[in-house]
PDB file of C-alpha atoms in Angstrom:
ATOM      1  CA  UNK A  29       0.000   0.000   0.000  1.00  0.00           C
ATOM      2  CA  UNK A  30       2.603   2.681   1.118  1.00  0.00           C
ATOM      3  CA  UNK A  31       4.430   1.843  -2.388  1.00  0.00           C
ATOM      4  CA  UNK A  32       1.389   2.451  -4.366  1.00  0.00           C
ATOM      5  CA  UNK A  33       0.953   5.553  -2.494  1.00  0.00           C
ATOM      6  CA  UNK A  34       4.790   6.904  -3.045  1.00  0.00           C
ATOM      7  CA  UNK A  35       3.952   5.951  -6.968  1.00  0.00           C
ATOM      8  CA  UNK A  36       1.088   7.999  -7.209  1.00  0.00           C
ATOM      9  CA  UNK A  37       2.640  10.757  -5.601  1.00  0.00           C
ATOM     10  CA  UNK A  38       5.836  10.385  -7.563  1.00  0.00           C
ATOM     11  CA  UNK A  39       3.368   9.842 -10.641  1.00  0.00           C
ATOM     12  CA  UNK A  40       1.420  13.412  -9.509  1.00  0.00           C
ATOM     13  CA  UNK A  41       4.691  15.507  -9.063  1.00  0.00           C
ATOM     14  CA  UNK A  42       6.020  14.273 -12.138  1.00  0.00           C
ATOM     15  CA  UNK A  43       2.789  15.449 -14.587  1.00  0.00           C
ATOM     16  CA  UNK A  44       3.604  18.824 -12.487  1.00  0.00           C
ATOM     17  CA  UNK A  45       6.886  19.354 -13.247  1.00  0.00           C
ATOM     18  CA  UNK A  46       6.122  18.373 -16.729  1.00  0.00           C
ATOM     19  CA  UNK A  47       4.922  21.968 -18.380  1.00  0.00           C
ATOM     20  CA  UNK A  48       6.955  24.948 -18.432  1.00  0.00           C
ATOM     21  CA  UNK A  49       6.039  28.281 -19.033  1.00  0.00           C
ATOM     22  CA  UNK A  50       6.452  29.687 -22.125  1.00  0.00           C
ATOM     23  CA  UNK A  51       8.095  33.623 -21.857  1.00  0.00           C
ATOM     24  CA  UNK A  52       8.193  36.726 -23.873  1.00  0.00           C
ATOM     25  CA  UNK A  53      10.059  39.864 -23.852  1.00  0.00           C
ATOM     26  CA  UNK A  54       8.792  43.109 -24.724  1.00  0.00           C
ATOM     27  CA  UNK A  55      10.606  46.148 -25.272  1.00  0.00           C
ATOM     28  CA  UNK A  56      10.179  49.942 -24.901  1.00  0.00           C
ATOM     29  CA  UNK A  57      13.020  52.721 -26.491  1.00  0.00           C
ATOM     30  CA  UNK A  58      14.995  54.692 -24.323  1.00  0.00           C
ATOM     31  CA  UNK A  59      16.986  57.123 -25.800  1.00  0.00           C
ATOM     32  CA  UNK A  60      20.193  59.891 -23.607  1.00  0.00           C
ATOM     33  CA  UNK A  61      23.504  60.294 -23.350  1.00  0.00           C
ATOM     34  CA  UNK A  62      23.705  60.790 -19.923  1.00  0.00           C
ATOM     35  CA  UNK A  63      22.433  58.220 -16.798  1.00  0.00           C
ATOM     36  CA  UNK A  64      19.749  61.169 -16.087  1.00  0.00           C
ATOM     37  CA  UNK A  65      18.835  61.034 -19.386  1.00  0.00           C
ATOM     38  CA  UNK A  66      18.332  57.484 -19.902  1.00  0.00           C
ATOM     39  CA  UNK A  67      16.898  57.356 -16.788  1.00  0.00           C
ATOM     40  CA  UNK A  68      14.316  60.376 -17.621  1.00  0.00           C
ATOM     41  CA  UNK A  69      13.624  58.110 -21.129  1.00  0.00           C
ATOM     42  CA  UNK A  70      12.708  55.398 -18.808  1.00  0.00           C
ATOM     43  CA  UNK A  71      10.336  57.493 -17.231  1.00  0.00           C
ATOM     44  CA  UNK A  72       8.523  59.246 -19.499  1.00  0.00           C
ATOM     45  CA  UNK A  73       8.632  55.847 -22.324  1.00  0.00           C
ATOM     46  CA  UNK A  74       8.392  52.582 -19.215  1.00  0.00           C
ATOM     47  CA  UNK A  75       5.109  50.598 -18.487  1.00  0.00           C
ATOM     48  CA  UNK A  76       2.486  51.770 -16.903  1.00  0.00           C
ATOM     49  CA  UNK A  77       2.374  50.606 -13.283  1.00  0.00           C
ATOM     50  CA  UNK A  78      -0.984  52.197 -11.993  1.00  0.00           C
ATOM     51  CA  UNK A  79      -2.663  55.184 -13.501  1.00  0.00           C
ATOM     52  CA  UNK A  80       0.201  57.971 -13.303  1.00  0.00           C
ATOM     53  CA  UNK A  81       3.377  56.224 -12.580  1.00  0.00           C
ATOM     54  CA  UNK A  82       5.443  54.358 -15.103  1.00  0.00           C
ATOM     55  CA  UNK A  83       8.199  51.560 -13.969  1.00  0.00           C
ATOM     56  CA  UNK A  84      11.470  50.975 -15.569  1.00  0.00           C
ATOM     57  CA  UNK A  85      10.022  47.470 -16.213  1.00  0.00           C
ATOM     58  CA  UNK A  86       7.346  45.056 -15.805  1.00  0.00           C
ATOM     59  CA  UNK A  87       6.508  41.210 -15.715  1.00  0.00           C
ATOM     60  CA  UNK A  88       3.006  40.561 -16.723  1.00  0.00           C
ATOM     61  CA  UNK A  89       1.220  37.146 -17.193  1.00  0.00           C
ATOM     62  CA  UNK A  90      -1.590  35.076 -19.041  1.00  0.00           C
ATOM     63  CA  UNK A  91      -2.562  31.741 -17.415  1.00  0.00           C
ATOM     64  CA  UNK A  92      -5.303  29.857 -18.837  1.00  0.00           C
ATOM     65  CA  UNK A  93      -5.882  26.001 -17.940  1.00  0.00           C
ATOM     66  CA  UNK A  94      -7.452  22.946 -19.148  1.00  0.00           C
ATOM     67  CA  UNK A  95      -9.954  21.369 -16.718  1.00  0.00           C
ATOM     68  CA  UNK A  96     -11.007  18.263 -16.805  1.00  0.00           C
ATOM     69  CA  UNK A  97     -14.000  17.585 -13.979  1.00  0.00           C
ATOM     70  CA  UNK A  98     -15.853  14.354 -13.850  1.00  0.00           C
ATOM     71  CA  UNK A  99     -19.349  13.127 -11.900  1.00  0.00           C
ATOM     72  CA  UNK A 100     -18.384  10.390  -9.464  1.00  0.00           C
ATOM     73  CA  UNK A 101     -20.658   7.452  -8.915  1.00  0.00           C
ATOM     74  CA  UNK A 102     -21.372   8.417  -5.676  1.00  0.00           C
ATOM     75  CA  UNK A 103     -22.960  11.762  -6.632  1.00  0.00           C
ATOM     76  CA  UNK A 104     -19.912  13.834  -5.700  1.00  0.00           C
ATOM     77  CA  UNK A 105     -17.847  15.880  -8.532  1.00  0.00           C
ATOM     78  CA  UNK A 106     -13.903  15.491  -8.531  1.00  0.00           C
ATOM     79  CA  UNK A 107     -11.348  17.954 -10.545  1.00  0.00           C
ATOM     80  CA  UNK A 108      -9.094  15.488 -12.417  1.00  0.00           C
ATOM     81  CA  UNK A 109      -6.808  17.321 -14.887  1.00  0.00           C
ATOM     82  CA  UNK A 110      -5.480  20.789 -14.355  1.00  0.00           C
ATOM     83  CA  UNK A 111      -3.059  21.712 -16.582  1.00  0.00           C
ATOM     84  CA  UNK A 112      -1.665  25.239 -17.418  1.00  0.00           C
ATOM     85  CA  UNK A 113      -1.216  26.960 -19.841  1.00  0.00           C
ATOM     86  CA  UNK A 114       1.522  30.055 -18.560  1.00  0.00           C
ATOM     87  CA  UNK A 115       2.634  32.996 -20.472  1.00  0.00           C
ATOM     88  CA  UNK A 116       4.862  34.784 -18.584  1.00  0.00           C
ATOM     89  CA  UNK A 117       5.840  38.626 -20.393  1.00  0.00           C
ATOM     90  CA  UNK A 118       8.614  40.921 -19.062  1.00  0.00           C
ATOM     91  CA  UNK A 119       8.808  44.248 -20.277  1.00  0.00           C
ATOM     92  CA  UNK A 120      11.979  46.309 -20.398  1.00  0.00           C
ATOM     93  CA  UNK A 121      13.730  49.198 -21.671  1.00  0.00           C
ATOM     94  CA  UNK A 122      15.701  48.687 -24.896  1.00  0.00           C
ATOM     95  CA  UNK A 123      18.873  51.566 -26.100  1.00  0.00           C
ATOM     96  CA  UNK A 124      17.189  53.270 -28.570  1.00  0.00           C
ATOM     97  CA  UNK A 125      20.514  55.747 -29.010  1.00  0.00           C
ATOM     98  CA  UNK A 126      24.186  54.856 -29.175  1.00  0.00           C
ATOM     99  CA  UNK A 127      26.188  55.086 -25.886  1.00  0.00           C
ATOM    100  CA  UNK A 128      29.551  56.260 -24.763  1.00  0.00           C
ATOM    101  CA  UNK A 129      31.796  53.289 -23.316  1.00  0.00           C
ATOM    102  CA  UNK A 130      31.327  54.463 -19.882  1.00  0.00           C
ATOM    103  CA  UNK A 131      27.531  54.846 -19.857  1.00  0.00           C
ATOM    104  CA  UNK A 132      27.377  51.641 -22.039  1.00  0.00           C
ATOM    105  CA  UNK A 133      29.608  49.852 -19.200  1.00  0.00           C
ATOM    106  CA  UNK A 134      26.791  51.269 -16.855  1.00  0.00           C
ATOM    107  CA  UNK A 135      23.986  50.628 -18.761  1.00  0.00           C
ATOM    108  CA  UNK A 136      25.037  46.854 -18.788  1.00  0.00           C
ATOM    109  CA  UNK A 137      25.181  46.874 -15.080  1.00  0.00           C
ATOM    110  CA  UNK A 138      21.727  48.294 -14.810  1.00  0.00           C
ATOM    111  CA  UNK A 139      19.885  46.683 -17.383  1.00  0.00           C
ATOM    112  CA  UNK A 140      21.603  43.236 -15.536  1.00  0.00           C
ATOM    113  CA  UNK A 141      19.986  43.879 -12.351  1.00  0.00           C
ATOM    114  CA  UNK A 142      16.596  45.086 -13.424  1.00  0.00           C
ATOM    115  CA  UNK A 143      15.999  41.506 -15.531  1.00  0.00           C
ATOM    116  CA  UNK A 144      17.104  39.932 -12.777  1.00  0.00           C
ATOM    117  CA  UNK A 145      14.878  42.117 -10.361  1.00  0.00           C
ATOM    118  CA  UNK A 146      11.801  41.001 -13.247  1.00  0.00           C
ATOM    119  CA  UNK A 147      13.091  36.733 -13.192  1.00  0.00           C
ATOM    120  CA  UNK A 148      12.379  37.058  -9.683  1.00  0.00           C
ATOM    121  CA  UNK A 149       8.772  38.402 -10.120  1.00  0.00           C
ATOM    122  CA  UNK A 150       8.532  35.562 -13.492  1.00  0.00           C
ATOM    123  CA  UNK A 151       9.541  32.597 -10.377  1.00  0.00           C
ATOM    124  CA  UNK A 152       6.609  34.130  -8.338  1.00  0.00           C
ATOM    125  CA  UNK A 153       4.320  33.648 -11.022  1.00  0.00           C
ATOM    126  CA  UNK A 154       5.355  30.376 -11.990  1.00  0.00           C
ATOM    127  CA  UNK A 155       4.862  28.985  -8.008  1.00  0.00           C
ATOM    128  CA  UNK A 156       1.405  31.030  -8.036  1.00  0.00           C
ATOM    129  CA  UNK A 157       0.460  28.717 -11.535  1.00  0.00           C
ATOM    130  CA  UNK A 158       1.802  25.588  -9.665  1.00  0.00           C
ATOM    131  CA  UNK A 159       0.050  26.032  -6.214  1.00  0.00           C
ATOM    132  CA  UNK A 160      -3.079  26.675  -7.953  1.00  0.00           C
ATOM    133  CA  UNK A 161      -2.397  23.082  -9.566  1.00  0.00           C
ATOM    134  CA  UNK A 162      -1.648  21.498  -6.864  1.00  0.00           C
ATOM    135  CA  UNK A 163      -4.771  22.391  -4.905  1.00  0.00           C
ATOM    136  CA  UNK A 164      -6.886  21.861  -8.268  1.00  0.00           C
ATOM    137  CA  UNK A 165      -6.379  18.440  -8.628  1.00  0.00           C
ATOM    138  CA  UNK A 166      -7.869  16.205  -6.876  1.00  0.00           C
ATOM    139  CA  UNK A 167     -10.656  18.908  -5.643  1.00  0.00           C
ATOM    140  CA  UNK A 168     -14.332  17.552  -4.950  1.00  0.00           C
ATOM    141  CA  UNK A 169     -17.270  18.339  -3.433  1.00  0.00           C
ATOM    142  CA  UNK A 170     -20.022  15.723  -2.139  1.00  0.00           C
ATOM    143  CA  UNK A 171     -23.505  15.836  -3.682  1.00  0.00           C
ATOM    144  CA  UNK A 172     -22.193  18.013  -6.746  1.00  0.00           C
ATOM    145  CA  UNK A 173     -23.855  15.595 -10.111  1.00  0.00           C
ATOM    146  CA  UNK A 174     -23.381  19.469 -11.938  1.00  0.00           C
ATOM    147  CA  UNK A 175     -20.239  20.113 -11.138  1.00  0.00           C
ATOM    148  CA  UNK A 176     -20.992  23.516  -9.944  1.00  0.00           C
ATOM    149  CA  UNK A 177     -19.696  23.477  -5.738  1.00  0.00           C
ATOM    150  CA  UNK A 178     -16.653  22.108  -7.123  1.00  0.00           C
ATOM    151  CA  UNK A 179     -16.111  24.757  -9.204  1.00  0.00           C
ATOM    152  CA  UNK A 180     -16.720  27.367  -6.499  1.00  0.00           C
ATOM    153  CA  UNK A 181     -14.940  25.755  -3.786  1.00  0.00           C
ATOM    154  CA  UNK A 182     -11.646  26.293  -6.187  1.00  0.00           C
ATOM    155  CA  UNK A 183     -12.169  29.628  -6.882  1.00  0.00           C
ATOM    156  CA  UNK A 184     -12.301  30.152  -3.581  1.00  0.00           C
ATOM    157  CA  UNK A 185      -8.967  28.535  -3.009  1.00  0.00           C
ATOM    158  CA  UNK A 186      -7.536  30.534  -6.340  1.00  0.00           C
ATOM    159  CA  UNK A 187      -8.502  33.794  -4.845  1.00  0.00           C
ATOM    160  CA  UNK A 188      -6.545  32.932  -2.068  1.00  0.00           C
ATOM    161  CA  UNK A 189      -3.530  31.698  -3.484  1.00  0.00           C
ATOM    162  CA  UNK A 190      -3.635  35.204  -5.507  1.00  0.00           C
ATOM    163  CA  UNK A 191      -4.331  37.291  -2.403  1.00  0.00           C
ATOM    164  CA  UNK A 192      -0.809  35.567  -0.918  1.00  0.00           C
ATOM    165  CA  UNK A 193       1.028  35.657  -4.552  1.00  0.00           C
ATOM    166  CA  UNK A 194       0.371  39.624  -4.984  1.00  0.00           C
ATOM    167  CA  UNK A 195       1.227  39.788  -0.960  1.00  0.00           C
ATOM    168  CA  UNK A 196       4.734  38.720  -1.896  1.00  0.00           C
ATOM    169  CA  UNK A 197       5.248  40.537  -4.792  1.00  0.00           C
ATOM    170  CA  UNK A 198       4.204  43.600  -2.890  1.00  0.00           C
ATOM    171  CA  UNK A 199       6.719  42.687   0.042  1.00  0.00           C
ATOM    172  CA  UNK A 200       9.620  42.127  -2.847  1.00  0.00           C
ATOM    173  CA  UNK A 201       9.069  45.623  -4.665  1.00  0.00           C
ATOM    174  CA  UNK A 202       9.256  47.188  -1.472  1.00  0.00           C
ATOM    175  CA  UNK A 203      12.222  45.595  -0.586  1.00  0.00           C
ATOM    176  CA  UNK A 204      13.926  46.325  -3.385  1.00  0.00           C
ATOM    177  CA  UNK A 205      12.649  50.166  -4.443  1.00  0.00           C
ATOM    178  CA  UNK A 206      13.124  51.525  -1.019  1.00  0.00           C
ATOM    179  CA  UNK A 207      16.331  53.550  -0.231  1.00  0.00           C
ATOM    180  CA  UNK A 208      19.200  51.226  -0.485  1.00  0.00           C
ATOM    181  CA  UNK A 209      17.214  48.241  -2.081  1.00  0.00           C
ATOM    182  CA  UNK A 210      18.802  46.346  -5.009  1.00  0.00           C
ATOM    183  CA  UNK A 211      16.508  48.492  -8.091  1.00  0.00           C
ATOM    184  CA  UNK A 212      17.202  51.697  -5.486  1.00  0.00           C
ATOM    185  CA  UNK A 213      21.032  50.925  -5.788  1.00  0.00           C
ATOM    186  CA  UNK A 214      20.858  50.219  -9.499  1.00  0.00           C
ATOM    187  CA  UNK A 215      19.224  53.741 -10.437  1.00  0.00           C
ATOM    188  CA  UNK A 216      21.866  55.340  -8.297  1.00  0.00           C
ATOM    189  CA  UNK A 217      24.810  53.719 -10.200  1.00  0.00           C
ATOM    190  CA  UNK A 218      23.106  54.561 -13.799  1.00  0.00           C
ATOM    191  CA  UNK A 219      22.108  58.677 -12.810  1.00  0.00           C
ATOM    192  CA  UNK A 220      25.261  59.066 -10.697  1.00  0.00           C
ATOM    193  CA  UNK A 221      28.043  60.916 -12.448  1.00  0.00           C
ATOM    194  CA  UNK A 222      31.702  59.267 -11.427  1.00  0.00           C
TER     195      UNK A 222
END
């Protein structure tokens, strides 16, 4: 019995591992020939983050799934396939204008840190699509021939997962944009004439 159970578990967090996402990368143009400058380019050209602020970058998402949920014999209704579909989209600034060797040097420096700043918030999506699978399947609900409780009793769970995955995203960004953070630090090296 206990090896059946360590198969089906092995068997369950194998067909989990076993999508990726798929990821795209926008651009915007930034244009200067100074760190201010770039830096002002950023602002007046980056994504929208709210309804009058722009960011120097932003990771964006579209997760659609494949559901599979099937009456039981015993009247109840059980979620049985859950698979995702993830599109995970990062949007950065893209040199627009040729740079001198020192800006370019710092350019590198800060365009390095702000897609790694974005993988980060690209991993937090990709655990938010994976804990959403992992409480999907296998989800039932007891005197459910329709299908219908099932269905709410997950998007109960979803909202929650969400609530906690934009929770943590929140906590990062402040992290790193207050004074001293990592994207703080980054801006300072790019504007900062040495």
């Amino acid at each position: 019995m206990i090896a059946v159970m360590a198969m089906l578990a092995a068997g369950s967090a194998e067909a989990q591992q076993a999508w990726k996402p798929t990821e795209q990368t926008k651009t915007y143009p930034v244009t200067g020939t100074s760190g201010i400058e770039l830096y002002s380019s950023i602002g007046e050209n980056g994504p929208k983050a709210g309804q009058h602020v722009r960011a120097i970058a932003h990771t964006d998402f579209k997760l659609t799934w494949q559901r599979k949920y099937e009456p039981q014999a015993d009247g109840s209704c059980m979620l049985t396939t859950a698979k995702p579909n993830l599109v995970i989209i990062y949007t950065l600034p893209k040199l627009a204008s040729k740079l001198s060797p020192d800006l370019q040097a710092k350019w590198v420096v800060f365009i390095d840190g702000v897609r790694r700043h974005e993988r980060v918030h690209g991993e937090m999506i990709e655990n938010l699509a994976r804990n959403i699978e992992q409480v999907s399947i296998g989800i039932s609900s007891p005197d459910d021939p329709k299908c219908t409780k099932v269905r709410a009793a997950l998007q109960v769970k979803i909202g929650e997962i969400f609530a906690a995955h934009q929770q943590r995203n929140r906590d990062f960004d402040k992290v790193e944009l207050s004074d001293g953070g990592n994207v703080h630090q980054l801006i300072l090296a790019l504007v900062n004439q040495r």
